[in-house]
């Protein structure tokens, strides 16, 4: 081999060795996510977490292996993906002294204890939490940012209280336009605080809620203990973790995280020509339908002429999953997959199918989700510079032998 | 048919694992919690480029985030570094940027000329 300067592959190799060197005893398991540079370590070293794909150690970015979601609508808390922006994240919380402050354009600012929050009417909702940049590493051409595979996503049964009821304890003042939400994480010196905003109407729609529990248990610290915002149907960037401050605003929230980051092209599919610049943008918002394979890998082998079973999960985005269809001819014909019972329109829906025996050979199997609004996935990939909202129809290679 | 039964069984498991979530149960479970994050293991190569990037970038980002970026042109790295300075107020000056960008490009292996 010719001598060459250190390249990315070598840098990754060094990283891998570093990881293995410190993981005494524990066999460092690797996973290949199927794109250049997509070799990752699986680690069970993260608190309150099982085996997770480590994308970044600080601030933690932990991805869920799709196989960990197989056969179940609700993603286990200890396998739920983790995403923080800044390294100064909460690592200790005393629920007795924790306060949720509601201020700004309200009749009376309040500082609520968790006991105060618990007194409000309880609601629960199944909802998919998906990072805006889920599947970013599959963009072509590639874009900078967290190089997620498909696993920056999970579904949980969230229980808690309506944001509307919390706002009403303070009393939204006339002229209120937006609601700013932020949590216990802190920026490095000089960097903009991570905070997001929703319109007052959205915040008060009765669906946006504050979760006190996730799948019937307290939230893991890395997923926002003690409470986090749940914005059903919307991308995770709004689901502020360790939520402790709500500020009602009479104008737009014009900070970096609303006006510069998490912006998508103002086109119907959030896509632009690769390399495009200076196009109109809007803050990312509602999710779109997606279907994933969970029971088979990207390249799966089956016995020739023997029927085989395949299943996965689908999400409708801003409305319920209406159908999942499978194709083995690149989308010329589609066949409906069976859907397991609906657990809530914003949640995952399990789909499954048995494919008739295939003669020896190589095939490709596509799975497409369509939601109740008639919105459906496309065979074509979109591109935008942020690597947001990928929702191209997923497929797996099938070899019958 | 067997497949259907398997799926149903899985769904039943999912259902039975659901709450119970009576408010008292959850409320009782909210105890003081503290976690310890695992020690960082990622490191950049001990080359001049690796050391410069370690020095200028890893106060905020662990090395794995930098090493896992897809191949980026100098122009793209420049945009990222400028964003870190302007939007996040990273403690670097415009005069520091060419060396940082060059080191990032070197770490990835030189991209083909544009």
CSV table of C-alpha atoms in Angstrom, one decimal, chain A residues 140-350:
chain,number,residue,atom,x,y,z
A,140,UNK,CA,-26.5,12.4,-1.1
A,141,UNK,CA,-24.4,14.5,-1.4
A,142,UNK,CA,-23.5,14.2,2.3
A,143,UNK,CA,-24.0,17.2,4.6
A,144,UNK,CA,-22.2,18.1,7.8
A,145,UNK,CA,-23.9,17.6,11.2
A,146,UNK,CA,-24.6,14.6,13.4
A,147,UNK,CA,-24.3,11.6,11.1
A,148,UNK,CA,-27.3,9.6,12.2
A,149,UNK,CA,-28.5,6.4,10.6
A,150,UNK,CA,-32.2,5.7,10.9
A,151,UNK,CA,-32.3,5.3,14.6
A,152,UNK,CA,-32.7,8.8,16.0
A,153,UNK,CA,-36.3,7.9,16.5
A,154,UNK,CA,-38.5,6.2,19.1
A,155,UNK,CA,-42.1,6.0,20.2
A,156,UNK,CA,-43.3,6.1,23.8
A,157,UNK,CA,-46.6,6.4,25.7
A,158,UNK,CA,-46.2,9.7,27.3
A,159,UNK,CA,-48.2,10.6,30.4
A,160,UNK,CA,-48.4,14.0,32.0
A,161,UNK,CA,-50.4,17.2,31.8
A,162,UNK,CA,-51.5,19.5,29.0
A,163,UNK,CA,-49.2,22.5,28.3
A,164,UNK,CA,-52.5,24.5,28.1
A,165,UNK,CA,-53.4,23.7,31.7
A,166,UNK,CA,-49.9,24.8,32.9
A,167,UNK,CA,-50.2,28.0,30.9
A,168,UNK,CA,-53.6,28.7,32.4
A,169,UNK,CA,-52.2,28.5,35.9
A,170,UNK,CA,-50.3,31.6,35.0
A,171,UNK,CA,-52.9,33.0,32.7
A,172,UNK,CA,-51.8,34.0,29.2
A,173,UNK,CA,-52.1,37.7,28.9
A,174,UNK,CA,-53.8,39.5,25.9
A,175,UNK,CA,-51.4,40.0,23.0
A,176,UNK,CA,-49.4,36.8,23.6
A,177,UNK,CA,-48.1,35.3,20.4
A,178,UNK,CA,-45.5,32.7,21.1
A,179,UNK,CA,-44.4,30.4,24.0
A,180,UNK,CA,-40.7,29.9,24.5
A,181,UNK,CA,-39.5,26.7,26.2
A,182,UNK,CA,-36.1,25.8,27.6
A,183,UNK,CA,-34.6,23.3,30.0
A,184,UNK,CA,-31.7,22.7,32.4
A,185,UNK,CA,-29.0,22.3,29.8
A,186,UNK,CA,-26.6,25.3,29.5
A,187,UNK,CA,-24.6,26.7,26.6
A,188,UNK,CA,-20.8,27.3,26.7
A,189,UNK,CA,-19.9,30.9,27.4
A,190,UNK,CA,-21.3,33.2,24.8
A,191,UNK,CA,-23.3,30.6,22.9
A,192,UNK,CA,-27.0,31.0,22.5
A,193,UNK,CA,-29.2,29.2,25.0
A,194,UNK,CA,-31.0,26.3,23.6
A,195,UNK,CA,-34.7,27.3,23.6
A,196,UNK,CA,-37.5,26.9,21.1
A,197,UNK,CA,-40.9,28.5,20.6
A,198,UNK,CA,-44.4,27.4,19.6
A,199,UNK,CA,-47.3,29.7,18.7
A,200,UNK,CA,-49.7,30.3,21.5
A,201,UNK,CA,-52.4,28.5,19.6
A,202,UNK,CA,-50.2,25.5,19.1
A,203,UNK,CA,-49.1,25.5,22.7
A,204,UNK,CA,-52.7,25.6,23.8
A,205,UNK,CA,-54.1,23.0,21.4
A,206,UNK,CA,-54.6,20.4,24.1
A,207,UNK,CA,-52.2,18.0,22.5
A,208,UNK,CA,-48.9,19.6,23.4
A,209,UNK,CA,-48.1,18.2,26.8
A,210,UNK,CA,-45.6,18.0,29.5
A,211,UNK,CA,-44.5,14.4,30.2
A,212,UNK,CA,-44.0,13.2,33.7
A,213,UNK,CA,-43.6,9.6,32.6
A,214,UNK,CA,-42.6,7.6,29.6
A,215,UNK,CA,-43.9,4.1,29.1
A,216,UNK,CA,-45.2,4.2,32.7
A,217,UNK,CA,-41.8,5.0,34.2
A,218,UNK,CA,-39.9,8.2,35.1
A,219,UNK,CA,-38.0,9.6,32.1
A,220,UNK,CA,-34.3,8.5,32.0
A,221,UNK,CA,-32.1,11.5,32.8
A,222,UNK,CA,-30.7,11.5,29.3
A,223,UNK,CA,-34.2,11.7,27.9
A,224,UNK,CA,-35.2,14.8,30.0
A,225,UNK,CA,-35.9,13.8,33.6
A,226,UNK,CA,-37.9,15.0,35.4
A,227,UNK,CA,-40.2,16.4,32.7
A,228,UNK,CA,-40.1,17.2,29.0
A,229,UNK,CA,-42.3,18.8,26.4
A,230,UNK,CA,-44.2,16.5,24.0
A,231,UNK,CA,-45.2,18.1,20.7
A,232,UNK,CA,-47.1,15.3,18.9
A,233,UNK,CA,-46.5,15.1,15.2
A,234,UNK,CA,-43.6,17.6,15.3
A,235,UNK,CA,-39.9,17.0,15.2
A,236,UNK,CA,-38.0,16.4,18.4
A,237,UNK,CA,-36.2,19.8,18.4
A,238,UNK,CA,-39.3,21.2,20.0
A,239,UNK,CA,-39.6,18.5,22.6
A,240,UNK,CA,-37.5,20.3,25.2
A,241,UNK,CA,-35.9,18.0,27.8
A,242,UNK,CA,-35.7,18.8,31.5
A,243,UNK,CA,-38.1,21.6,30.8
A,244,UNK,CA,-37.9,24.2,33.6
A,245,UNK,CA,-38.8,27.5,31.9
A,246,UNK,CA,-41.8,28.7,29.9
A,247,UNK,CA,-41.9,32.3,28.8
A,248,UNK,CA,-44.9,33.7,27.0
A,249,UNK,CA,-43.9,36.2,24.4
A,250,UNK,CA,-45.9,39.0,22.6
A,251,UNK,CA,-43.7,38.8,19.5
A,252,UNK,CA,-41.6,36.3,17.6
A,253,UNK,CA,-38.8,34.4,19.3
A,254,UNK,CA,-35.8,35.6,17.3
A,255,UNK,CA,-33.0,33.6,18.8
A,256,UNK,CA,-30.5,31.5,16.8
A,257,UNK,CA,-32.3,28.2,17.5
A,258,UNK,CA,-35.5,29.5,15.8
A,259,UNK,CA,-34.2,31.8,13.1
A,260,UNK,CA,-30.9,30.1,12.0
A,261,UNK,CA,-30.8,26.5,13.1
A,262,UNK,CA,-33.5,23.9,12.2
A,263,UNK,CA,-34.6,25.8,9.2
A,264,UNK,CA,-35.9,23.9,6.1
A,265,UNK,CA,-36.5,25.1,2.6
A,266,UNK,CA,-40.0,26.5,2.1
A,267,UNK,CA,-40.7,24.0,-0.6
A,268,UNK,CA,-43.5,21.3,-0.4
A,269,UNK,CA,-41.1,18.5,0.3
A,270,UNK,CA,-38.4,20.5,2.1
A,271,UNK,CA,-36.0,19.7,-0.7
A,272,UNK,CA,-33.8,21.9,-3.0
A,273,UNK,CA,-31.2,21.2,-5.6
A,274,UNK,CA,-28.0,19.9,-4.0
A,275,UNK,CA,-25.7,22.9,-3.3
A,276,UNK,CA,-28.6,25.4,-3.5
A,277,UNK,CA,-28.2,28.5,-1.3
A,278,UNK,CA,-30.2,31.6,-0.5
A,279,UNK,CA,-33.6,30.0,-0.8
A,280,UNK,CA,-36.6,30.9,1.5
A,281,UNK,CA,-36.7,28.9,4.7
A,282,UNK,CA,-39.1,28.2,7.5
A,283,UNK,CA,-38.6,26.6,10.9
A,284,UNK,CA,-38.9,22.8,10.7
A,285,UNK,CA,-42.3,21.7,11.9
A,286,UNK,CA,-44.5,18.7,11.2
A,287,UNK,CA,-43.1,15.2,10.5
A,288,UNK,CA,-44.0,13.2,7.4
A,289,UNK,CA,-44.8,9.5,7.0
A,290,UNK,CA,-42.1,6.9,7.1
A,291,UNK,CA,-41.9,3.1,7.2
A,292,UNK,CA,-38.9,1.2,8.5
A,293,UNK,CA,-37.9,-2.4,8.4
A,294,UNK,CA,-37.0,-3.8,11.8
A,295,UNK,CA,-37.0,-7.6,11.4
A,296,UNK,CA,-34.5,-7.7,8.6
A,297,UNK,CA,-31.2,-6.1,7.9
A,298,UNK,CA,-30.4,-3.9,4.9
A,299,UNK,CA,-29.2,-7.1,3.2
A,300,UNK,CA,-31.1,-10.2,4.1
A,301,UNK,CA,-30.9,-13.8,3.0
A,302,UNK,CA,-33.9,-16.0,2.7
A,303,UNK,CA,-34.5,-19.6,1.6
A,304,UNK,CA,-35.5,-19.8,-2.1
A,305,UNK,CA,-39.1,-20.8,-2.8
A,306,UNK,CA,-39.9,-20.6,0.9
A,307,UNK,CA,-42.3,-17.8,2.1
A,308,UNK,CA,-40.6,-15.4,4.5
A,309,UNK,CA,-41.9,-13.0,7.1
A,310,UNK,CA,-41.0,-9.4,7.4
A,311,UNK,CA,-42.1,-6.6,9.7
A,312,UNK,CA,-41.4,-3.1,10.7
A,313,UNK,CA,-42.7,0.1,12.1
A,314,UNK,CA,-44.5,3.0,10.4
A,315,UNK,CA,-45.3,6.5,11.5
A,316,UNK,CA,-47.8,8.8,9.8
A,317,UNK,CA,-46.2,12.1,10.9
A,318,UNK,CA,-48.8,14.8,11.5
A,319,UNK,CA,-51.7,12.3,11.0
A,320,UNK,CA,-52.3,8.6,11.5
A,321,UNK,CA,-50.8,5.7,9.5
A,322,UNK,CA,-53.4,4.8,6.9
A,323,UNK,CA,-51.5,2.1,5.1
A,324,UNK,CA,-48.2,0.5,4.5
A,325,UNK,CA,-47.6,-1.0,1.1
A,326,UNK,CA,-44.8,-3.2,-0.1
A,327,UNK,CA,-43.3,-3.4,-3.6
A,328,UNK,CA,-40.8,-5.8,-5.1
A,329,UNK,CA,-40.7,-4.1,-8.5
A,330,UNK,CA,-39.3,-0.6,-7.7
A,331,UNK,CA,-42.8,0.8,-7.1
A,332,UNK,CA,-44.6,-0.3,-10.2
A,333,UNK,CA,-47.0,-2.3,-8.1
A,334,UNK,CA,-47.8,-2.2,-4.4
A,335,UNK,CA,-49.3,-4.7,-2.0
A,336,UNK,CA,-50.8,-3.8,1.4
A,337,UNK,CA,-49.0,-5.0,4.5
A,338,UNK,CA,-51.1,-6.0,7.5
A,339,UNK,CA,-51.3,-3.4,10.2
A,340,UNK,CA,-51.4,-4.2,13.9
A,341,UNK,CA,-53.9,-2.3,16.1
A,342,UNK,CA,-53.6,1.5,16.2
A,343,UNK,CA,-52.2,2.7,19.4
A,344,UNK,CA,-52.6,6.4,18.7
A,345,UNK,CA,-52.3,8.4,15.6
A,346,UNK,CA,-49.0,10.0,16.5
A,347,UNK,CA,-47.4,6.8,17.5
A,348,UNK,CA,-45.7,3.9,15.6
A,349,UNK,CA,-47.9,1.3,13.9
A,350,UNK,CA,-46.5,-2.2,13.5
